[in-house]
Short mmCIF file of C-alpha atoms in Angstrom, two decimals:
data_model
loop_
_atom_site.label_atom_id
_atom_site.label_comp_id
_atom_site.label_asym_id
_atom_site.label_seq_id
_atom_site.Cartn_x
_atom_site.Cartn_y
_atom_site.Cartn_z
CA UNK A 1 0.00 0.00 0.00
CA UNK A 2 1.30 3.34 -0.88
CA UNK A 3 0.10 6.64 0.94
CA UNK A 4 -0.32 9.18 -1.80
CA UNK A 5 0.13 13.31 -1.79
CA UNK A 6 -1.43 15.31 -4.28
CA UNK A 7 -0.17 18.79 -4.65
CA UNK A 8 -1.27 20.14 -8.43
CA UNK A 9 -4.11 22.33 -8.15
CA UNK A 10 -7.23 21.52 -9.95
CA UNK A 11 -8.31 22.71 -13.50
CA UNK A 12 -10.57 25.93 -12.23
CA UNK A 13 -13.57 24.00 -14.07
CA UNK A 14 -13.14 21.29 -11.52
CA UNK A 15 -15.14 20.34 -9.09
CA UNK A 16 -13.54 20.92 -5.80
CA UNK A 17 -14.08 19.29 -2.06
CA UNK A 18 -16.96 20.82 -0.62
CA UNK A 19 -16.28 20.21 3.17
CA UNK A 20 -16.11 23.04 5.43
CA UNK A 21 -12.70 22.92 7.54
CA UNK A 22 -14.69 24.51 10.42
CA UNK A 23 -17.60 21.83 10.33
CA UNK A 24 -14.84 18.90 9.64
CA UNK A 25 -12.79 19.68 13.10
CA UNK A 26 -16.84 19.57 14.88
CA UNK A 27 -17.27 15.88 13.48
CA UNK A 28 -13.26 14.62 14.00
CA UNK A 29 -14.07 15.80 17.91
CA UNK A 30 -17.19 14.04 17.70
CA UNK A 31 -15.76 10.79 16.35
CA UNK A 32 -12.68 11.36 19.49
CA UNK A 33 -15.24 11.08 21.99
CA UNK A 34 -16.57 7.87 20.72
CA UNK A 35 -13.37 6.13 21.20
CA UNK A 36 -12.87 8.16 24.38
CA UNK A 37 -16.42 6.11 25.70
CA UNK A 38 -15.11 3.13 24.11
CA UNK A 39 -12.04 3.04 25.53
CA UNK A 40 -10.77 2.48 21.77
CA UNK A 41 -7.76 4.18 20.02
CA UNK A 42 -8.96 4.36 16.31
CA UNK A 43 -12.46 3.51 14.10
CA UNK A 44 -12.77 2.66 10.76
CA UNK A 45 -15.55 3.95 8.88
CA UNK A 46 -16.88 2.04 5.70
CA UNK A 47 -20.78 2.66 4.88
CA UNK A 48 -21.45 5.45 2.59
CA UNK A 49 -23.52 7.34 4.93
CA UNK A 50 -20.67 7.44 7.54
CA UNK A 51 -18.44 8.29 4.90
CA UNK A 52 -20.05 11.51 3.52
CA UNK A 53 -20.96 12.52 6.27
CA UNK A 54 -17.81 12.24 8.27
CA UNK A 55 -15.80 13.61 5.09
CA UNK A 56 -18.74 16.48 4.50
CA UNK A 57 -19.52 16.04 1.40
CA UNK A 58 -16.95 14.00 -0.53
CA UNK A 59 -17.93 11.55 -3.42
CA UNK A 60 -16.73 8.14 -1.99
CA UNK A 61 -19.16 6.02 -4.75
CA UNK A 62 -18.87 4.62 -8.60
CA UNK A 63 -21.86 2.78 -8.82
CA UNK A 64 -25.15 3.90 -6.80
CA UNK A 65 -25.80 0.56 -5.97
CA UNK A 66 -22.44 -0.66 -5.15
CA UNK A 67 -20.27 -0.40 -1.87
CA UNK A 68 -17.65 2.89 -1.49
CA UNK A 69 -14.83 2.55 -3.62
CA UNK A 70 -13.13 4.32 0.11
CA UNK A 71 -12.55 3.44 3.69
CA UNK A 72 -11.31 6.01 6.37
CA UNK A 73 -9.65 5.06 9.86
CA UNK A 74 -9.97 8.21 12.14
CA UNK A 75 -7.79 7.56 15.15
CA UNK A 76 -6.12 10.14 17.50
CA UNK A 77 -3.12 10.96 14.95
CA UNK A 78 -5.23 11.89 12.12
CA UNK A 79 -7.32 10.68 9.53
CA UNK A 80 -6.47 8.38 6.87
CA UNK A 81 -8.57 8.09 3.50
CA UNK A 82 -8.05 4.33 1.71
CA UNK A 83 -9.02 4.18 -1.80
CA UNK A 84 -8.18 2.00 -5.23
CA UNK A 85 -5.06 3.36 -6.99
CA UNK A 86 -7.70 3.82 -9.93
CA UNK A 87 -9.40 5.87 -8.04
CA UNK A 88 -6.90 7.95 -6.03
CA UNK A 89 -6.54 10.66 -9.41
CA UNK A 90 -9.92 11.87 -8.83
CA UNK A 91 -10.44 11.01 -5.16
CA UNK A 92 -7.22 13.78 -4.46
CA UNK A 93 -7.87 16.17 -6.77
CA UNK A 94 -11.83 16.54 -6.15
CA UNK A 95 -12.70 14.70 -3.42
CA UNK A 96 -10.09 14.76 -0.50
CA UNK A 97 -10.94 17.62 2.50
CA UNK A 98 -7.76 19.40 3.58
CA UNK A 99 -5.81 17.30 6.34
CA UNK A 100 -6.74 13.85 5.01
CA UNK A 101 -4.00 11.45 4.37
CA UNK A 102 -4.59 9.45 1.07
CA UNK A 103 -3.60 5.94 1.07
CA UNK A 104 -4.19 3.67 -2.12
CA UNK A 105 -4.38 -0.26 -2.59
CA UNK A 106 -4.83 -1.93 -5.67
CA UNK A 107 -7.90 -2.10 -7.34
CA UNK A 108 -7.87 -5.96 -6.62
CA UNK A 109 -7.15 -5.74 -2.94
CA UNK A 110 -9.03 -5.48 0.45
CA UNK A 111 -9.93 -1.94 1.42
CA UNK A 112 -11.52 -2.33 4.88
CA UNK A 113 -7.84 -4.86 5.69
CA UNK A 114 -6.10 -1.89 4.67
CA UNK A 115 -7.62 0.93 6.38
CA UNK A 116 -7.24 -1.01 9.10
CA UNK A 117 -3.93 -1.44 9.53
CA UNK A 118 -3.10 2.12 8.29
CA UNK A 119 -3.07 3.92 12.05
CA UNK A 120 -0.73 3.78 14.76
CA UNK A 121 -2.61 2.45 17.39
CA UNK A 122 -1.88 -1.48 19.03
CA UNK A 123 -5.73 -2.29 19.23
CA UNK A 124 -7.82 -2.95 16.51
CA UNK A 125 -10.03 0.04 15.03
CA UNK A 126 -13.23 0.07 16.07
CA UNK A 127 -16.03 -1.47 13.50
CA UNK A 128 -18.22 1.04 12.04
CA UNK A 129 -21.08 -1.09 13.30
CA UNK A 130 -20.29 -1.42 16.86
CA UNK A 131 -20.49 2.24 16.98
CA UNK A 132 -23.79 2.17 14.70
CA UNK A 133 -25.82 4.50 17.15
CA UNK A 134 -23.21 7.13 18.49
CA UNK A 135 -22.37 7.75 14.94
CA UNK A 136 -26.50 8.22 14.04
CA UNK A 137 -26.07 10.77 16.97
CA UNK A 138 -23.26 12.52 15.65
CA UNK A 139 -24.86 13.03 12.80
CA UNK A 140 -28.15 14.33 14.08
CA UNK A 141 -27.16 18.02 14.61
CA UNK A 142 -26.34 19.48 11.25
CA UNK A 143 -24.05 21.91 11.11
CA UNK A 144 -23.65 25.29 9.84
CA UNK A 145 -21.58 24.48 6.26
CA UNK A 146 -24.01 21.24 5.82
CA UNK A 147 -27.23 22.93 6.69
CA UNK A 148 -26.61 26.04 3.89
CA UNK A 149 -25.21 22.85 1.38
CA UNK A 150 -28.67 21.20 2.31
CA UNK A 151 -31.05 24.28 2.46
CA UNK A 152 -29.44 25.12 -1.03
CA UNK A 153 -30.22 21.42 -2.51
CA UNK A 154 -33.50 21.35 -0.52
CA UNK A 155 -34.93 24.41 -2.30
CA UNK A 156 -33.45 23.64 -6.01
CA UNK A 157 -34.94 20.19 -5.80
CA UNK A 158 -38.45 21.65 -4.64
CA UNK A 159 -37.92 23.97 -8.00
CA UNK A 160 -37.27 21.00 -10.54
CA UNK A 161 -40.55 19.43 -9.24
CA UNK A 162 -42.33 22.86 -9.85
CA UNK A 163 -40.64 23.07 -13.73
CA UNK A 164 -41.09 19.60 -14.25
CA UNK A 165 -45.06 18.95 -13.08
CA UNK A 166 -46.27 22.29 -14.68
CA UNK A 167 -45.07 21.11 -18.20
CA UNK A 168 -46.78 17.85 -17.27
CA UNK A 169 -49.92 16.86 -19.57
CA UNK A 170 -52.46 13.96 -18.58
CA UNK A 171 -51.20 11.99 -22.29
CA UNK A 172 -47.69 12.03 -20.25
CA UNK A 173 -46.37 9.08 -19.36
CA UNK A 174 -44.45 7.78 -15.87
CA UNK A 175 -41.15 7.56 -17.45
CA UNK A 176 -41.51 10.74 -19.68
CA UNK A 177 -41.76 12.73 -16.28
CA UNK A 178 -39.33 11.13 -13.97
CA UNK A 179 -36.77 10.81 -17.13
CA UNK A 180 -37.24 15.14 -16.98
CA UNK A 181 -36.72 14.94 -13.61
CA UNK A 182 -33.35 13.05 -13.35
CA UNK A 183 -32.54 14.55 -16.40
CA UNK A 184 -32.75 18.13 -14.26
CA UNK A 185 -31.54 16.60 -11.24
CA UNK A 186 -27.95 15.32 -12.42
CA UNK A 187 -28.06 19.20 -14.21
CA UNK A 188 -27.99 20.25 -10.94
CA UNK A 189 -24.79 18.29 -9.68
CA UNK A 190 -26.96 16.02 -7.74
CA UNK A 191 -27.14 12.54 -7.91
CA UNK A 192 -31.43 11.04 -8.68
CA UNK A 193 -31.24 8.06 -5.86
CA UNK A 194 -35.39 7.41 -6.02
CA UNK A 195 -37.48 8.50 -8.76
CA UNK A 196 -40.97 7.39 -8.62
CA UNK A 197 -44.48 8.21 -10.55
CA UNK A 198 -47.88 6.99 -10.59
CA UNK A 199 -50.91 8.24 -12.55
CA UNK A 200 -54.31 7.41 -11.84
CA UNK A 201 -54.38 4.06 -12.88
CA UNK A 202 -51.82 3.09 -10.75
CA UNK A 203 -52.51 5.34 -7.38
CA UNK A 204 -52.82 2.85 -5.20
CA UNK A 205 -49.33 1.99 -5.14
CA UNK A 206 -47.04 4.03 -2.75
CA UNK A 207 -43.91 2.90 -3.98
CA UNK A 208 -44.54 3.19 -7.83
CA UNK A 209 -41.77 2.45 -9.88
CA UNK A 210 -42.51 4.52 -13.18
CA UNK A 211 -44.20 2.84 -16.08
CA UNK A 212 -45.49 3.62 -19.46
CA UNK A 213 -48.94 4.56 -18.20
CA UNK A 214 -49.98 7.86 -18.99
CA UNK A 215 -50.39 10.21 -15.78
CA UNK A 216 -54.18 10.63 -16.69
CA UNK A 217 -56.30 12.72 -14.33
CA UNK A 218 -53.89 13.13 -11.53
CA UNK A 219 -50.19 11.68 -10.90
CA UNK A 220 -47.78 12.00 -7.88
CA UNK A 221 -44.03 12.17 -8.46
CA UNK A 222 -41.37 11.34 -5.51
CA UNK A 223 -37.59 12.16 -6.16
CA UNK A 224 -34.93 11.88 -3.31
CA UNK A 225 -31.81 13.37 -4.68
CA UNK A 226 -28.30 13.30 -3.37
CA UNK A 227 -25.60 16.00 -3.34
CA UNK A 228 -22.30 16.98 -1.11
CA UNK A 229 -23.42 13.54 0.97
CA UNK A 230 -26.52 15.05 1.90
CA UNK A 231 -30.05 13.81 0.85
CA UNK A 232 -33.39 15.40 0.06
CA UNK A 233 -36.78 14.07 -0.64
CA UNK A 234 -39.56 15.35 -1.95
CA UNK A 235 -43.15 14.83 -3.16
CA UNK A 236 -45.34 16.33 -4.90
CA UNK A 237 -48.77 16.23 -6.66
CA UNK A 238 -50.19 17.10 -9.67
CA UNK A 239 -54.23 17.11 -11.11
CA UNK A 240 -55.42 17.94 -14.34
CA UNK A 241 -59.01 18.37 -13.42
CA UNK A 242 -60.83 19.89 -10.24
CA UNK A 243 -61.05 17.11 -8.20
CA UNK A 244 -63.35 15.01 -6.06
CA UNK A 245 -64.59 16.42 -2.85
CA UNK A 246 -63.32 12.70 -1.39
CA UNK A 247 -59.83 13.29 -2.74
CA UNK A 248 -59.70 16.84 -1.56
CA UNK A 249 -60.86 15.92 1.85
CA UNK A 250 -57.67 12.91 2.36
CA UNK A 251 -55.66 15.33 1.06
CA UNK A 252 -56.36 17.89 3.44
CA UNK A 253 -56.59 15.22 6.43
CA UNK A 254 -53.39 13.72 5.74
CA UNK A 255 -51.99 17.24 6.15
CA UNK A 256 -53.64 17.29 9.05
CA UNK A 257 -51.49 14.11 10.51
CA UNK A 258 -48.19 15.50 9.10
CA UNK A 259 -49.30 19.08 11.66
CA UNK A 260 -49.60 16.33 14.20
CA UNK A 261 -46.25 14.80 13.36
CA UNK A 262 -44.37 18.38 13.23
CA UNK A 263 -46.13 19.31 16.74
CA UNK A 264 -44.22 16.30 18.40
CA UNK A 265 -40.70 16.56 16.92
CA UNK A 266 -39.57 18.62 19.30
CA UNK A 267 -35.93 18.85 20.80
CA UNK A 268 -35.83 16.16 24.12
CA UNK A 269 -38.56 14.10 22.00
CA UNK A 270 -37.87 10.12 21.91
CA UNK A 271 -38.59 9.22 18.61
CA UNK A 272 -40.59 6.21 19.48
CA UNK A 273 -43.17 8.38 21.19
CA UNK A 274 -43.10 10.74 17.88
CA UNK A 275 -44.16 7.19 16.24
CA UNK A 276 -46.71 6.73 18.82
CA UNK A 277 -48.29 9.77 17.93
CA UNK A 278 -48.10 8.85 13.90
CA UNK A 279 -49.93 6.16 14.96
CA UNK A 280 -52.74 8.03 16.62
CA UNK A 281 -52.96 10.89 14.18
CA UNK A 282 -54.31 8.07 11.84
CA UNK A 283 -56.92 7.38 13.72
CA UNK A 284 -57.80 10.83 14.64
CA UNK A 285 -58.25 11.62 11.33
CA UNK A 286 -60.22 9.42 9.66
CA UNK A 287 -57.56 6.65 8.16
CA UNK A 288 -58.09 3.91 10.16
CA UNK A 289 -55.72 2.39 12.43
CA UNK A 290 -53.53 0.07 10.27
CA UNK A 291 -52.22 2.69 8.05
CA UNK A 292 -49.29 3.16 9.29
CA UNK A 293 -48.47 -0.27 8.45
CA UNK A 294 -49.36 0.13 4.87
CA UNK A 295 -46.20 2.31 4.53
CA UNK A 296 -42.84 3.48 6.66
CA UNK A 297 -43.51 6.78 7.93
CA UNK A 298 -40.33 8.38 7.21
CA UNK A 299 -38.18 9.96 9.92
CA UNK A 300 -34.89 11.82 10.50
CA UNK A 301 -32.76 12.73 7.35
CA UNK A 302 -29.35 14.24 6.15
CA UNK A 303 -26.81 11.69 4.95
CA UNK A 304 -29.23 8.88 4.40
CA UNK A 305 -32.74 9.19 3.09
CA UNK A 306 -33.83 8.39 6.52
CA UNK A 307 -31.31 8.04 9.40
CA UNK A 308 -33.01 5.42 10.61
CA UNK A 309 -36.56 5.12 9.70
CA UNK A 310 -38.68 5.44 12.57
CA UNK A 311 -40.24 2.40 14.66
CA UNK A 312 -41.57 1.67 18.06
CA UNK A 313 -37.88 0.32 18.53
CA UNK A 314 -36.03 3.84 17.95
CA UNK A 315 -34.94 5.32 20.70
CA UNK A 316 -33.28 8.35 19.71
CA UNK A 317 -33.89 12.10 20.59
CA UNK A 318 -34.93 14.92 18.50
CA UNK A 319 -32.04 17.43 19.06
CA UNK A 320 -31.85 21.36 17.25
CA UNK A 321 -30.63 21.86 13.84
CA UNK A 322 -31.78 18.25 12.73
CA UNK A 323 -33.24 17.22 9.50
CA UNK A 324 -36.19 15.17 9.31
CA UNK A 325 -38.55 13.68 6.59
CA UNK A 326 -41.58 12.58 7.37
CA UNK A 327 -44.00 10.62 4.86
CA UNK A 328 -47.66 10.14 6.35
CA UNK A 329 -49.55 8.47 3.69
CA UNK A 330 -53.00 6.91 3.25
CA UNK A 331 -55.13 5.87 0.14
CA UNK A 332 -54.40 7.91 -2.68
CA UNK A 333 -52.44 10.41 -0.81
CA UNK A 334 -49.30 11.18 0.47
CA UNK A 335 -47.30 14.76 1.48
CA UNK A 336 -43.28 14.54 2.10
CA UNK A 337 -40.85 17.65 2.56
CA UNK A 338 -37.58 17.57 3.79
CA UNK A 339 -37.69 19.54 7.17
CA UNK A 340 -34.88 21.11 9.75
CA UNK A 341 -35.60 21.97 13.37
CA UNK A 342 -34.66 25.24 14.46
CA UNK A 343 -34.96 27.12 17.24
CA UNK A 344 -37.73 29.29 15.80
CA UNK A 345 -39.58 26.10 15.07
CA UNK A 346 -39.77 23.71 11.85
CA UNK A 347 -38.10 25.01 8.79
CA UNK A 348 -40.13 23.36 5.43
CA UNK A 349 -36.31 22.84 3.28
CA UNK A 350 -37.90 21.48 0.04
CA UNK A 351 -39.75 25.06 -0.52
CA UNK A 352 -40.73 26.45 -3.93
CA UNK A 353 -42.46 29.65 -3.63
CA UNK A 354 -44.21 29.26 -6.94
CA UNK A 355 -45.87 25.93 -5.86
CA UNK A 356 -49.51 26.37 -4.77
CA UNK A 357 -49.44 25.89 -0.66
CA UNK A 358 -52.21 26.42 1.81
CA UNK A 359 -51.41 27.32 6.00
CA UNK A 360 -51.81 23.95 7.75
CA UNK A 361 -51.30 25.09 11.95
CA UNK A 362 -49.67 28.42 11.04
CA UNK A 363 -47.04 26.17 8.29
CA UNK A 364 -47.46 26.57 4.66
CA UNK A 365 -48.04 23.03 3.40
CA UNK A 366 -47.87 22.14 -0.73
CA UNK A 367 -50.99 21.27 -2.11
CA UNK A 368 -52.19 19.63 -5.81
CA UNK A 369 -51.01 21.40 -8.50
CA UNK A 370 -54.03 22.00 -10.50
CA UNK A 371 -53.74 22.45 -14.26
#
């Protein structure tokens, strides 16, 4: 293995590593005090969510659905960055946050053996898993460089969905409007990890891959899209006629349980009892009481499309400046935004101001897009 030091300065066209040297020395303390309550000198981080988040930003994939072509041990003498000697070009001139030491294997060897053996501590780094949860809670309070990075994604994203739907036509098909939408996402440096559709004949599905079908008399359209590590998520609905009073009523009741959800993520909440309240909010509004099983109901957000998704099992607790995304959903209806908490109270991320929205408990919610 060969530890690699890249000193020519990028073409100015190139895309350069987004992390935030302030934001970077926050997490490395963060990561410190894990070992500290371990009792362990060094951890090696290998998941992509880990990754980005813990580099702020970086690229650390090739294929979305394959495993990161990086590993990183952070121990108490610095922070050492793995990667594939076909990879390292790119990885040091775009990729690689100030104070990172660059290692490469070849592209045939063991990355996670490496990394490992990379630090100068005696014991053997800490597994990203057996520190699963205090790394979720590292991760819950954004920070100042990531929250702009995700405000600014949050908003574009919500902006591509307005462009996109209001050229929509009911002869449109599935794949005609999510193709648009990747096509505007990746435009926008970002990276299209779910893209889903249905029209009317298919709106009982709520995780509808796109087909040929034609959208028809309404459609909804779901993108979570990836940039600098961070995730958004988004959906949104569209309606080329006026509507029946029985959709217009779920739609307005299932706004009703997201209010319900937003009034108990509060900082000090336990995010079972948030799902506790999910579940009643169903009932209180007229869905019945097994809906919640009929879908996940989202949860928080940032560096994974939901980080984790909220059960009766989850255990964690709402903190300030973290990003949620919650998805109440019940028969032919569904709202999603990507949310932060603030100290002034819930801050909607995924915000066009073009969209049509309507005050749901003093927030402006999205509604149908009626064309």
């Amino acid at each position: 293995m060969t530890q690699t030091t890249t000193t020519a300065a990028p073409p100015q066209e190139a895309r350069r590593a987004p992390g935030s040297p302030a934001d970077r020395a926050v997490k490395r303390q963060r990561v410190l005090d894990i070992l500290d309550a371990a009792g362990r000198d060094s951890l090696l981080l290998t998941t992509n969510t880990a990754l980005t988040w813990y580099l702020d930003g970086s690229r650390v994939h090739i294929s979305l659905a394959g495993d990161p072509i990086a590993a990183l041990l952070v121990d108490r003498g610095g922070d050492h960055l793995v990667t594939f000697n076909n990879e390292a070009g790119r990885i040091g001139a775009e990729e690689l946050p100030p104070g990172v030491n660059l290692h490469t294997v070849p592209w045939y060897g063991n990355l996670h053996q490496a990394a490992a053996a990379v630090g100068s501590g005696t014991q053997p780094p800490l597994a990203e898993a057996e520190a699963a949860a205090e790394l979720r809670a590292a991760r819950q309070q954004l920070l100042p460089a990531e929250s702009a990075r995700y405000s600014l994604l949050s908003a574009e994203l919500a902006g591509i969905m307005t462009d996109v739907l209001t050229a929509a036509r009911p002869d449109t098909t599935e794949f005609a409007l999510v193709s648009a939408l990747a096509g505007r996402v990746v435009a926008a440096g970002a990276e299209p990890l779910v893209l889903l559709c249905n029209g009317s004949s298919r709106s009982t599905f709520r995780h509808p891959l796109a087909t040929h079908s034609p959208l028809g008399r309404r459609a909804m359209a779901v993108v979570c899209a990836r940039r600098d590590g961070l995730v958004a998520n988004i959906t949104r609905w569209v309606r080329f006629d006026a509507g029946t009073p029985e959709e217009r009523d779920a739609e307005a009741r299932i706004a009703a349980v997201e209010a319900d959800i937003f009034d108990a993520t509060v900082p000090g909440a336990r995010l079972d009892m948030v799902f506790a309240e999910i579940q009643a909010s169903y009932v209180r509004h007229g869905f019945g009481a097994d809906q919640w099983e009929q879908h996940h109901q989202g949860g928080p957000a940032g560096y994974a499309g939901r980080d984790p998704r909220v059960t009766a099992a989850v255990t964690d607790t709402v903190v300030l400046d973290q990003a949620f995304t919650w998805n109440p959903s019940g028969p032919g209806v569904k709202i999603e935004d990507t949310v932060q908490l603030t100290e002034s109270g819930l801050r909607v991320l995924t915000v066009d101001p073009r969209w049509p929205a309507t005050t749901v408990n003093g927030l402006e919610r999205p509604v149908t897009l009626q064309l």
